[in-house]
PDB file of C-alpha atoms in Angstrom:
ATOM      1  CA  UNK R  30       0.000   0.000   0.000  1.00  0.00           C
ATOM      2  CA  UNK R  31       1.449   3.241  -0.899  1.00  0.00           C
ATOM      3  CA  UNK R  32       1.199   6.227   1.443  1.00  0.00           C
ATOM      4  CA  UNK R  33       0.395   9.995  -0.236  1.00  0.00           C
ATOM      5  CA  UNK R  34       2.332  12.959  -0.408  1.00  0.00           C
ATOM      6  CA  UNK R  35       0.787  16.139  -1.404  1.00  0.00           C
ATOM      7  CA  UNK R  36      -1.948  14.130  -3.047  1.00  0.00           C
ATOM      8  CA  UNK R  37       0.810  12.302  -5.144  1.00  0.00           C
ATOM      9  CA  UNK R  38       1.022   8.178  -4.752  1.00  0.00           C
ATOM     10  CA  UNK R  39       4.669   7.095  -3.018  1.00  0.00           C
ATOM     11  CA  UNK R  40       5.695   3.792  -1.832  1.00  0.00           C
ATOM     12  CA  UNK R  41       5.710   2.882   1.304  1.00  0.00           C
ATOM     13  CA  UNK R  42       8.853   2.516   2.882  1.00  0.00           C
ATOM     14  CA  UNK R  43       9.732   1.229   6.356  1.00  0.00           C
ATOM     15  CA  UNK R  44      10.493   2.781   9.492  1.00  0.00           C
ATOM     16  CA  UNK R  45      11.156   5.955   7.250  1.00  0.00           C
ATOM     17  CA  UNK R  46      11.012   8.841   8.858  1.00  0.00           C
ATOM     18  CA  UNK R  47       9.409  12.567   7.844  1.00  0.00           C
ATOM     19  CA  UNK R  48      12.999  13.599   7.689  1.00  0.00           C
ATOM     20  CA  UNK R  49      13.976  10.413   5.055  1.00  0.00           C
ATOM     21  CA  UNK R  50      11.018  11.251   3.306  1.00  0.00           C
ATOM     22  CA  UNK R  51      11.996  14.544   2.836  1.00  0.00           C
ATOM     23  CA  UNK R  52      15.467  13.920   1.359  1.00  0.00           C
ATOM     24  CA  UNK R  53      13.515  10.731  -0.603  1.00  0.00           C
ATOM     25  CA  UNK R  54      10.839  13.655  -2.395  1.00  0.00           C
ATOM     26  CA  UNK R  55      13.815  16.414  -3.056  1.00  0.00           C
ATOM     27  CA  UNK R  56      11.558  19.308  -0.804  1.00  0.00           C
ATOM     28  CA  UNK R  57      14.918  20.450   0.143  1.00  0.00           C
ATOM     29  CA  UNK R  58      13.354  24.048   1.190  1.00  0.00           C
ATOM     30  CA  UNK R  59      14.383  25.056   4.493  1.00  0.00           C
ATOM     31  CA  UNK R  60      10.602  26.304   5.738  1.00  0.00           C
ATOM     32  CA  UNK R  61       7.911  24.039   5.660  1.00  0.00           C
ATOM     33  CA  UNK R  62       4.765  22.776   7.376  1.00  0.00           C
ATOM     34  CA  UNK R  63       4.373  19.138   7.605  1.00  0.00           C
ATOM     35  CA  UNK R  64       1.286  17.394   8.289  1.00  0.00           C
ATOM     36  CA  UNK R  65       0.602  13.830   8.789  1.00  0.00           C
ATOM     37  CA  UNK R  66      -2.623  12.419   9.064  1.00  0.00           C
ATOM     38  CA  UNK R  67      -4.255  15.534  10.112  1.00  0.00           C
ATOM     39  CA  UNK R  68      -1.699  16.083  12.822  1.00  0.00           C
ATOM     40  CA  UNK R  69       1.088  18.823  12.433  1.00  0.00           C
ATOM     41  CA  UNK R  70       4.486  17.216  12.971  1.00  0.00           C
ATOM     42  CA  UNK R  71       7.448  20.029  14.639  1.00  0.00           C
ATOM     43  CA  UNK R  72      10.381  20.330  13.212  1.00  0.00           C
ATOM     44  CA  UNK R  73      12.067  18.729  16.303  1.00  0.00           C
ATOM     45  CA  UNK R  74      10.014  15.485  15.195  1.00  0.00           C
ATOM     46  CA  UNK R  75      11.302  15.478  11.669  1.00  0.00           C
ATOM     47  CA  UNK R  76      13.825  12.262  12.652  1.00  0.00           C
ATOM     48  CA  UNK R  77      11.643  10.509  15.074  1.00  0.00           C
ATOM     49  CA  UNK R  78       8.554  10.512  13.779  1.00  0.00           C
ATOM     50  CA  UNK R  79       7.848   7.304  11.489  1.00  0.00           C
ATOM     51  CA  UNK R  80       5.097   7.263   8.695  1.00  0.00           C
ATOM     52  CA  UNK R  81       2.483   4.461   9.193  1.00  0.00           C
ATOM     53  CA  UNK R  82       1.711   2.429   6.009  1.00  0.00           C
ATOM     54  CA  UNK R  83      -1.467   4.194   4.222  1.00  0.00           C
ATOM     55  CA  UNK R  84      -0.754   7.782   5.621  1.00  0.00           C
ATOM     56  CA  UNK R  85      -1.540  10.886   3.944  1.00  0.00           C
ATOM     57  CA  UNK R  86       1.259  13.765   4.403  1.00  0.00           C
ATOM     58  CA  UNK R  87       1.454  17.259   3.287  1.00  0.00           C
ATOM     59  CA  UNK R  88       4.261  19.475   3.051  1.00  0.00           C
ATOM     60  CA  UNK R  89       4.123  23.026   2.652  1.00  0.00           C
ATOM     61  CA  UNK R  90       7.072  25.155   1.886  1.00  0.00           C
ATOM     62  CA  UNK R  91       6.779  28.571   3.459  1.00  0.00           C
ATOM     63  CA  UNK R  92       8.044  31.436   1.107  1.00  0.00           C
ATOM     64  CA  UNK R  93       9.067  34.690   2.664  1.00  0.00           C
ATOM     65  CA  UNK R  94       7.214  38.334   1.908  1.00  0.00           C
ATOM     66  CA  UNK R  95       4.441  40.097   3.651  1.00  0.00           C
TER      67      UNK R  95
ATOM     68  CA  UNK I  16     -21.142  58.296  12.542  1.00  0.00           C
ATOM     69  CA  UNK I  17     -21.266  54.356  12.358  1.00  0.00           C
ATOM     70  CA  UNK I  18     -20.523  52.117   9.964  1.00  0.00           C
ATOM     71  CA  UNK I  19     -23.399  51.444   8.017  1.00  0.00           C
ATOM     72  CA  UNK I  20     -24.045  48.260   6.092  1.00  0.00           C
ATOM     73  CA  UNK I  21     -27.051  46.723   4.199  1.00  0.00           C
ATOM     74  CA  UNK I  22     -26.895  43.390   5.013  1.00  0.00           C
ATOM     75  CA  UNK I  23     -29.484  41.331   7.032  1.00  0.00           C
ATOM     76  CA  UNK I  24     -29.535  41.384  10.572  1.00  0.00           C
ATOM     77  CA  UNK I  25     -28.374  37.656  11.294  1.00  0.00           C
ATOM     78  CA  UNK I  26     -25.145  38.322   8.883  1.00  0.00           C
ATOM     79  CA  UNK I  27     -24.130  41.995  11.016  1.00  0.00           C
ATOM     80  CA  UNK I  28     -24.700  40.072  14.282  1.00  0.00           C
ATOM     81  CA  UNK I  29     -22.254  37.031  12.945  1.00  0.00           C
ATOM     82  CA  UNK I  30     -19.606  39.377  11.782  1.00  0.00           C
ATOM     83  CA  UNK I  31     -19.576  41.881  14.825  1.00  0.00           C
ATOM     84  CA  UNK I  32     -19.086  38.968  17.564  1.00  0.00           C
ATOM     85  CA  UNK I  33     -16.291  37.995  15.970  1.00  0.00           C
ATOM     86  CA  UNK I  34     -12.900  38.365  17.252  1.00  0.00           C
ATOM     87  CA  UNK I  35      -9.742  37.970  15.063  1.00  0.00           C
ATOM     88  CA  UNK I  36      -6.215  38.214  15.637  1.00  0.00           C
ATOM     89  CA  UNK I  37      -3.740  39.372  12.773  1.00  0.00           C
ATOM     90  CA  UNK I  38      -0.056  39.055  13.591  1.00  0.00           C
ATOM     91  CA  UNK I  39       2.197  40.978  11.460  1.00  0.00           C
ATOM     92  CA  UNK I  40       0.789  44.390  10.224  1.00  0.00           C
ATOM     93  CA  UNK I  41       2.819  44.719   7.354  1.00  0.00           C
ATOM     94  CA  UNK I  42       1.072  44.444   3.757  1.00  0.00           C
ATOM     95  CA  UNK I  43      -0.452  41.205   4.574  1.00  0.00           C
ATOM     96  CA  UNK I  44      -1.724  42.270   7.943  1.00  0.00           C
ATOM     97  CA  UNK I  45      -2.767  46.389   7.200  1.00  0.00           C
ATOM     98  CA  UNK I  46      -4.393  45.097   4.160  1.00  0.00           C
ATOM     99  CA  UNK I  47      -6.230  42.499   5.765  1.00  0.00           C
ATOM    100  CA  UNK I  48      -7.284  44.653   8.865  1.00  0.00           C
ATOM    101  CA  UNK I  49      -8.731  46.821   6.997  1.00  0.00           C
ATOM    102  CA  UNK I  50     -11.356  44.737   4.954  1.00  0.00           C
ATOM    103  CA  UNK I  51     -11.741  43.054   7.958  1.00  0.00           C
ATOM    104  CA  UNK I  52     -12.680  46.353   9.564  1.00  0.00           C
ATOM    105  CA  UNK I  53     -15.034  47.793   6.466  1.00  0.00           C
ATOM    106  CA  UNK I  54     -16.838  44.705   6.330  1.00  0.00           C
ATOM    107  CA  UNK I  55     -18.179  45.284  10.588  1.00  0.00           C
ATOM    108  CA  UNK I  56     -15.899  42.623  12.158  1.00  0.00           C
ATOM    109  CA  UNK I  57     -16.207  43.520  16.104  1.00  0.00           C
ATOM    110  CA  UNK I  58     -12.786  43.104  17.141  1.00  0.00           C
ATOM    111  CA  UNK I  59      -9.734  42.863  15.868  1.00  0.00           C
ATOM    112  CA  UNK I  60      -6.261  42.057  18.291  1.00  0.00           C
ATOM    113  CA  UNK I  61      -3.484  43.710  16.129  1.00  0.00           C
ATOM    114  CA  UNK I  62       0.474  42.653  16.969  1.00  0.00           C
ATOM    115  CA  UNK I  63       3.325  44.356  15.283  1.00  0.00           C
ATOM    116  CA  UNK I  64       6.436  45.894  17.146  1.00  0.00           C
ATOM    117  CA  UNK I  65       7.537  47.679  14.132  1.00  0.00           C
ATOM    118  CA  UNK I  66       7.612  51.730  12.803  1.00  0.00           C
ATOM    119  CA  UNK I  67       6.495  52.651   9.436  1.00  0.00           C
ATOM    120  CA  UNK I  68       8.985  53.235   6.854  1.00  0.00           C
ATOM    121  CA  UNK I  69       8.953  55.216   3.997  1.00  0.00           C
ATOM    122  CA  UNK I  70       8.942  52.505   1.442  1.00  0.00           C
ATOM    123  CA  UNK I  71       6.410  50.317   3.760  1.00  0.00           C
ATOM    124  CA  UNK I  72       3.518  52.872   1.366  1.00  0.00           C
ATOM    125  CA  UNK I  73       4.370  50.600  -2.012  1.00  0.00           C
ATOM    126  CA  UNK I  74       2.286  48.464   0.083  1.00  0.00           C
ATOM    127  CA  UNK I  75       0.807  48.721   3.402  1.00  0.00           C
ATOM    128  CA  UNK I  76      -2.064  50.880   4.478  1.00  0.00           C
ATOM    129  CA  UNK I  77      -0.364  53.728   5.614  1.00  0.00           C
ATOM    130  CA  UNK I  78      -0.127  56.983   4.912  1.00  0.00           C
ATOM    131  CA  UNK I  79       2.769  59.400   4.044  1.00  0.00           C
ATOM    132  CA  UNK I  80       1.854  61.493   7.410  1.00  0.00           C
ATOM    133  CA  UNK I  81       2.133  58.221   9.273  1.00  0.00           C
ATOM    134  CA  UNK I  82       6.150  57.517   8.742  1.00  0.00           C
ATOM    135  CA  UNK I  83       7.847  57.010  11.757  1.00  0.00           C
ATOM    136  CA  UNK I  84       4.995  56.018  13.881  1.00  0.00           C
ATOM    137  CA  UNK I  85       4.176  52.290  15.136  1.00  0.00           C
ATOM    138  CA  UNK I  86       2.192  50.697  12.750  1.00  0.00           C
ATOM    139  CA  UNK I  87      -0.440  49.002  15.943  1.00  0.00           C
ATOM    140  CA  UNK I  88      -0.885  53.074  16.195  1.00  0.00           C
ATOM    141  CA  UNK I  89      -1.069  54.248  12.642  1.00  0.00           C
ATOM    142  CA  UNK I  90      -3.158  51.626  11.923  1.00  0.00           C
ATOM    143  CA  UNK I  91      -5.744  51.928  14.996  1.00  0.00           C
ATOM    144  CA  UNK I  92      -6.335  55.576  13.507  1.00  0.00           C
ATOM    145  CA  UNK I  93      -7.050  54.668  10.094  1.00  0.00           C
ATOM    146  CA  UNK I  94      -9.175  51.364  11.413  1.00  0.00           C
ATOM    147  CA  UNK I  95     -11.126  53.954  13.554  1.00  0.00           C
ATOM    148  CA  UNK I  96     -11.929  56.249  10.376  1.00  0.00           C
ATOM    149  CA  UNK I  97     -13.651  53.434   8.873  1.00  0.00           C
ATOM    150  CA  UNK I  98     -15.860  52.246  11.862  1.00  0.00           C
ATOM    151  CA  UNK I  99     -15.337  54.152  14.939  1.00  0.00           C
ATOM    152  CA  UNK I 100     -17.270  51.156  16.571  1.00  0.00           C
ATOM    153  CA  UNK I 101     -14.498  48.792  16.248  1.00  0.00           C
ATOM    154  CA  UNK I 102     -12.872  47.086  19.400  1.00  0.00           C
ATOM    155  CA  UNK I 103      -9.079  47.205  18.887  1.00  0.00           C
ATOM    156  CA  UNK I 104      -7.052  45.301  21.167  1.00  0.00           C
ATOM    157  CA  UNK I 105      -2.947  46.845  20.548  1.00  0.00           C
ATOM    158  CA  UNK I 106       0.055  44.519  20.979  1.00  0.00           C
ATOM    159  CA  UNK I 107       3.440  46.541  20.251  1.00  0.00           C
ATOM    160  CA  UNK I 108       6.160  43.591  20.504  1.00  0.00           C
ATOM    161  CA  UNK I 109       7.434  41.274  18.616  1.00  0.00           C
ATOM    162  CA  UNK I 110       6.478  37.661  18.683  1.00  0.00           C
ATOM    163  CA  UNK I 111       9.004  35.853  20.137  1.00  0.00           C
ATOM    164  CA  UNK I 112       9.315  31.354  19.761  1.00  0.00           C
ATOM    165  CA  UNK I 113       7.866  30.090  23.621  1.00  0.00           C
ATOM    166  CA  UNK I 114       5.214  32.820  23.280  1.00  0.00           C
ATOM    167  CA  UNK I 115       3.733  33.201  20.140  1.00  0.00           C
ATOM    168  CA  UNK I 116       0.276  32.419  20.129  1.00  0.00           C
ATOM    169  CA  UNK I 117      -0.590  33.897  24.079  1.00  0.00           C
ATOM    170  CA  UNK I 118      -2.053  36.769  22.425  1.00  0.00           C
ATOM    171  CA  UNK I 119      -4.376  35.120  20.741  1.00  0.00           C
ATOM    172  CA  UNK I 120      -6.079  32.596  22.874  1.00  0.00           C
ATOM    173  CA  UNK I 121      -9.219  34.157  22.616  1.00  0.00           C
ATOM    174  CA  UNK I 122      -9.799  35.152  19.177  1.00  0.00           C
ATOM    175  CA  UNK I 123     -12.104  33.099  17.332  1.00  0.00           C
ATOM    176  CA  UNK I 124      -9.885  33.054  13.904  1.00  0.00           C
ATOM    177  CA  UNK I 125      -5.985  33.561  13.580  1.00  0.00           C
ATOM    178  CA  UNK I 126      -4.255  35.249  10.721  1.00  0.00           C
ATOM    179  CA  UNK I 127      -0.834  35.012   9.918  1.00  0.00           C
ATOM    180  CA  UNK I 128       0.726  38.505   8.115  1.00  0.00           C
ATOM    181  CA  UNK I 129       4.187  37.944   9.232  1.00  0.00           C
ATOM    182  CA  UNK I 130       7.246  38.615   6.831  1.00  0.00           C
ATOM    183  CA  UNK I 131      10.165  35.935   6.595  1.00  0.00           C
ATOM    184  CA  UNK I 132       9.426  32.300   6.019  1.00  0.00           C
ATOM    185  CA  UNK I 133      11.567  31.260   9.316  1.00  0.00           C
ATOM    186  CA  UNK I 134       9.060  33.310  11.634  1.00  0.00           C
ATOM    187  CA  UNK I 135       6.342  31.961   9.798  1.00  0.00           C
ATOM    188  CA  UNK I 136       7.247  28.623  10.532  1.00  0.00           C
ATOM    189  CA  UNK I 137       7.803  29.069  13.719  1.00  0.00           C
ATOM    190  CA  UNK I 138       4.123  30.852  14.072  1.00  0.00           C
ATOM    191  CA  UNK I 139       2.232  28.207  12.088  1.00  0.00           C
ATOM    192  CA  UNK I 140       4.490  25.766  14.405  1.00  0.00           C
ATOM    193  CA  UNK I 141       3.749  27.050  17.797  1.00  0.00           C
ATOM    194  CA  UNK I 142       0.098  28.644  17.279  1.00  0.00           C
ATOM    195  CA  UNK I 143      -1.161  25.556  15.294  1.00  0.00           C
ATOM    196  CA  UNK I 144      -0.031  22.816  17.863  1.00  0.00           C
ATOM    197  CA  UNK I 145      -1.173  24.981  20.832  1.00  0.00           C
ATOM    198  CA  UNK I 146      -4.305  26.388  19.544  1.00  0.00           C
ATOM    199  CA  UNK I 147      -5.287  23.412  17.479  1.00  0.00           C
ATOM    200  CA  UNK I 148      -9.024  24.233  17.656  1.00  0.00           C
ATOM    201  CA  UNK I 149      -8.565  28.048  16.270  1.00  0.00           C
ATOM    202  CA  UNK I 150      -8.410  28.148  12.667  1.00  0.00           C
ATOM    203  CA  UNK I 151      -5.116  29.361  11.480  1.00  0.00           C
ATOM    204  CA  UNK I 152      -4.981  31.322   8.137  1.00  0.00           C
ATOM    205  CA  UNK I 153      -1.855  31.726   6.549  1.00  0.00           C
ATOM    206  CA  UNK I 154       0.198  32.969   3.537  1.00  0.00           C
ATOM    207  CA  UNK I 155       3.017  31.999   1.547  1.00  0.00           C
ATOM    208  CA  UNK I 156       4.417  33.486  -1.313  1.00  0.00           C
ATOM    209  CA  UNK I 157       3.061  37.470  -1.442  1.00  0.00           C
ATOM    210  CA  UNK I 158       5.737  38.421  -3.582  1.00  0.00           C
ATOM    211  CA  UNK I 159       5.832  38.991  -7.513  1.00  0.00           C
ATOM    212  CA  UNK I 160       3.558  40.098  -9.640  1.00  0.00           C
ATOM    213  CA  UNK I 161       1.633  38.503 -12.840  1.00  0.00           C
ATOM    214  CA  UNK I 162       0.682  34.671 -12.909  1.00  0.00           C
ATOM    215  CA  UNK I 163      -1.987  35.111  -9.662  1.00  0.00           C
ATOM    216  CA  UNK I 164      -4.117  32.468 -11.442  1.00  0.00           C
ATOM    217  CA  UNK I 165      -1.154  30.267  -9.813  1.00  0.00           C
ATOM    218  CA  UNK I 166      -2.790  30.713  -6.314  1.00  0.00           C
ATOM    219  CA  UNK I 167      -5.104  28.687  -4.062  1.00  0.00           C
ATOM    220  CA  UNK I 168      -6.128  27.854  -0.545  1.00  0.00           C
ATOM    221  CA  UNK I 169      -4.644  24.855   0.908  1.00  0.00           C
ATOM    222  CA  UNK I 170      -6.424  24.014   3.609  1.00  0.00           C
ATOM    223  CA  UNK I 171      -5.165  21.032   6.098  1.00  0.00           C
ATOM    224  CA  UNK I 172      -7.758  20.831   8.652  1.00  0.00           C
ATOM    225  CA  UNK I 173      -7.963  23.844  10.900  1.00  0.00           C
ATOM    226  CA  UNK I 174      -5.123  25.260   8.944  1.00  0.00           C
ATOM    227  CA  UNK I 175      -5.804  27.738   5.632  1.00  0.00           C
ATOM    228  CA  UNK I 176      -2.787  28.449   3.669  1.00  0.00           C
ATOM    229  CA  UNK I 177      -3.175  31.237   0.997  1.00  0.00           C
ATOM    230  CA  UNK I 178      -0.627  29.791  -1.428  1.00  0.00           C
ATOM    231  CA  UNK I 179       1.565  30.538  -4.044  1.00  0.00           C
ATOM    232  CA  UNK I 180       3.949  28.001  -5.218  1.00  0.00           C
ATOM    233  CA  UNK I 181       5.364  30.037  -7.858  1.00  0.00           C
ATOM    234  CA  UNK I 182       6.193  33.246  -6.047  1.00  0.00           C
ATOM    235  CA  UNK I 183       9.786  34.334  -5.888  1.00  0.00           C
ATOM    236  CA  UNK I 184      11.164  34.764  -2.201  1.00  0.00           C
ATOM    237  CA  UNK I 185      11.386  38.594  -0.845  1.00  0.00           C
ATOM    238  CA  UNK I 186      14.461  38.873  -1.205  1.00  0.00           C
ATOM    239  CA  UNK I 187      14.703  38.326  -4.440  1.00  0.00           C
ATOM    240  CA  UNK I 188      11.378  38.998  -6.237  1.00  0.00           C
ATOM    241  CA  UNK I 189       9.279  42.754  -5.408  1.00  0.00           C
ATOM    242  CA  UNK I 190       6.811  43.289  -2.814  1.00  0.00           C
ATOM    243  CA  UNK I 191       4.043  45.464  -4.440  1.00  0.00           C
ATOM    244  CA  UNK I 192       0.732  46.388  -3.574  1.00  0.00           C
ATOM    245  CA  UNK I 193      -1.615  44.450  -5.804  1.00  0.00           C
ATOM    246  CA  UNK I 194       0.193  40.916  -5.369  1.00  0.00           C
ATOM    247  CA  UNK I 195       0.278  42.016  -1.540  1.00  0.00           C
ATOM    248  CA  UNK I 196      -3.273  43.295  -1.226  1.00  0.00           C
ATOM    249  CA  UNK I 197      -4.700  39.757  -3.112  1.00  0.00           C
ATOM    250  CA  UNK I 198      -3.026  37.949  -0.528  1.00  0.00           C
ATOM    251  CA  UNK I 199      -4.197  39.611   2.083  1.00  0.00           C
ATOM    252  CA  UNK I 200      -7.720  40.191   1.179  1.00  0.00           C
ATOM    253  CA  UNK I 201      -7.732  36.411   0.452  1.00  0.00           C
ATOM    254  CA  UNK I 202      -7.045  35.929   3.759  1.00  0.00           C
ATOM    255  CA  UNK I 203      -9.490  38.139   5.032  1.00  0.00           C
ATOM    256  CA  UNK I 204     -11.797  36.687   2.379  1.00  0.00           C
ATOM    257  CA  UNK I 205     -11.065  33.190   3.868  1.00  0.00           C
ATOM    258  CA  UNK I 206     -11.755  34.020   7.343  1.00  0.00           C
ATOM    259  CA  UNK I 207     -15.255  35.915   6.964  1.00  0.00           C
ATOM    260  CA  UNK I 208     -16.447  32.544   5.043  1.00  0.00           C
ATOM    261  CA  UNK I 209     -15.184  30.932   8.519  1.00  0.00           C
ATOM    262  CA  UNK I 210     -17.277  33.143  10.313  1.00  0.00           C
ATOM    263  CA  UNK I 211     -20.852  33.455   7.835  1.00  0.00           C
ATOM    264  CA  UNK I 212     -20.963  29.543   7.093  1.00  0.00           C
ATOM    265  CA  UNK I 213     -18.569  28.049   9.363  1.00  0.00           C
ATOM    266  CA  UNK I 214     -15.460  26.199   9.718  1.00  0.00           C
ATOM    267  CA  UNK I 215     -15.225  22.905   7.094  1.00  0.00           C
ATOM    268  CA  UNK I 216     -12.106  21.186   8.945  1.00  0.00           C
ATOM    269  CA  UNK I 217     -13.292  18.003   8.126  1.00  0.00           C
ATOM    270  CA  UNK I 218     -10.752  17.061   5.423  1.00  0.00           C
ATOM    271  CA  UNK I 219      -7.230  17.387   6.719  1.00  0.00           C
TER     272      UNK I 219
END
């Protein structure tokens, strides 16, 4: 079963944290949101956190200007 | 004299219990605050720690009498000339990481208007996971101009993100007033459809 990233299919992978999945996607921008499953992940979580088979994650890059 | 409006009673009454918090009153945030304000929002809790500078008028809605002055100030007295009735709650200091969303516990709606991405991080970081149950709007990407067919609301639960993935960073694209003033009034925009019809956060 393959888990979805901004709406796109990926495989599932492992133990693979939001941190591996970053490097995995290329969202190599410094600021971003990350949401999985509804729940907003901190940055402190990045390499702890593990994605569960089936999840749904979103990751927002956050330009500057206001 | 009071602002006057011609909608039905029901929709007045929704709009002036509301309470909203706008952090940042830069072009995102004056912009915002001030269709917030026309439109007979109740209350609005303003936070900036900044002055106005001369080239903050490209933008921001200020006036050329107002350089120098702190924007919560300038921006109370040009609130107040559109409805005197409004209930303006004045924060002048900076958000700082620990603290951020204190001022805000009792607004009913949260916009972000804040500048650099690393500070809007941190807000959408800190307000989100402490006031889950407030919905957060936020934007990403004001700068630039031409291609704003390229932007939409992404909305993650309680969390609205006015979005632009096209948009150059600040510091390298311009900041002008009708890419700034789309974002903001889509903001705005987002959180009186909060307010009339309620607040979807079922998909996430």
């Amino acid at each position: 079963m393959p888990i979805t990233v901004n709406n796109k299919e990926v495989d599932f992978i492992e133990n693979e944290t939001i941190k591996l999945l970053l490097k995995r996607m290329h969202f190599t921008f410094p600021m971003i949101v990350v949401k999985a499953n509804g729940k907003l992940i901190k940055k402190n979580e990045y390499s702890k956190f593990i994605i569960k088979n089936n999840s749904k994650v979103d990751v927002i890059h956050l330009i500057s200007g206001g | 004299m009071n602002l006057e409006t011609n909608y039905p009673d029901n929709i007045k009454e929704k709009l002036k219990l509301a309470c909203i918090g706008i952090a940042g009153l830069g072009g995102l945030g004056s912009n915002s605050a001030a269709s917030l304000t026309r439109v007979g929002i109740g209350k609005l809790i303003l936070v900036d720690f900044d002055k106005i500078e001369k080239t903050n008028l490209n933008r921001q809605y200020y006036f050329q009498d107002q350089v120098g002055k702190f924007k919560t100030e300038a921006l109370q007295e040009n609130l107040l000339r559109i409805n005197p009735e409004i209930n303006l709650e004045l924060h002048k200091i900076k958000l700082e990481p620990g603290s951020m969303s204190d001022l805000f516990k009792n607004a009913d709606i949260v916009i972000e208007a804040l500048d650099t991405a690393e500070i809007k991080a941190q807000f959408i970081e800190e307000v989100h996971s402490i006031l889950h149950h407030i919905p957060l709007i936020a934007a990403s990407g004001a700068a630039g101009y031409g291609n704003s067919d390229t932007i939409f609301t992404k909305q993650l639960g309680n969390l609205y993100i006015v979005y632009n993935p096209e948009a150059p960073s600040s510091d390298e694209g311009l900041l002008l007033a009708p890419r700034v003033s789309i974002m903001a009034n889509w903001e705005a925009d987002i959180a009186i459809k909060i307010i009339l019809d309620g607040n979807d956060a079922n998909h996430s």
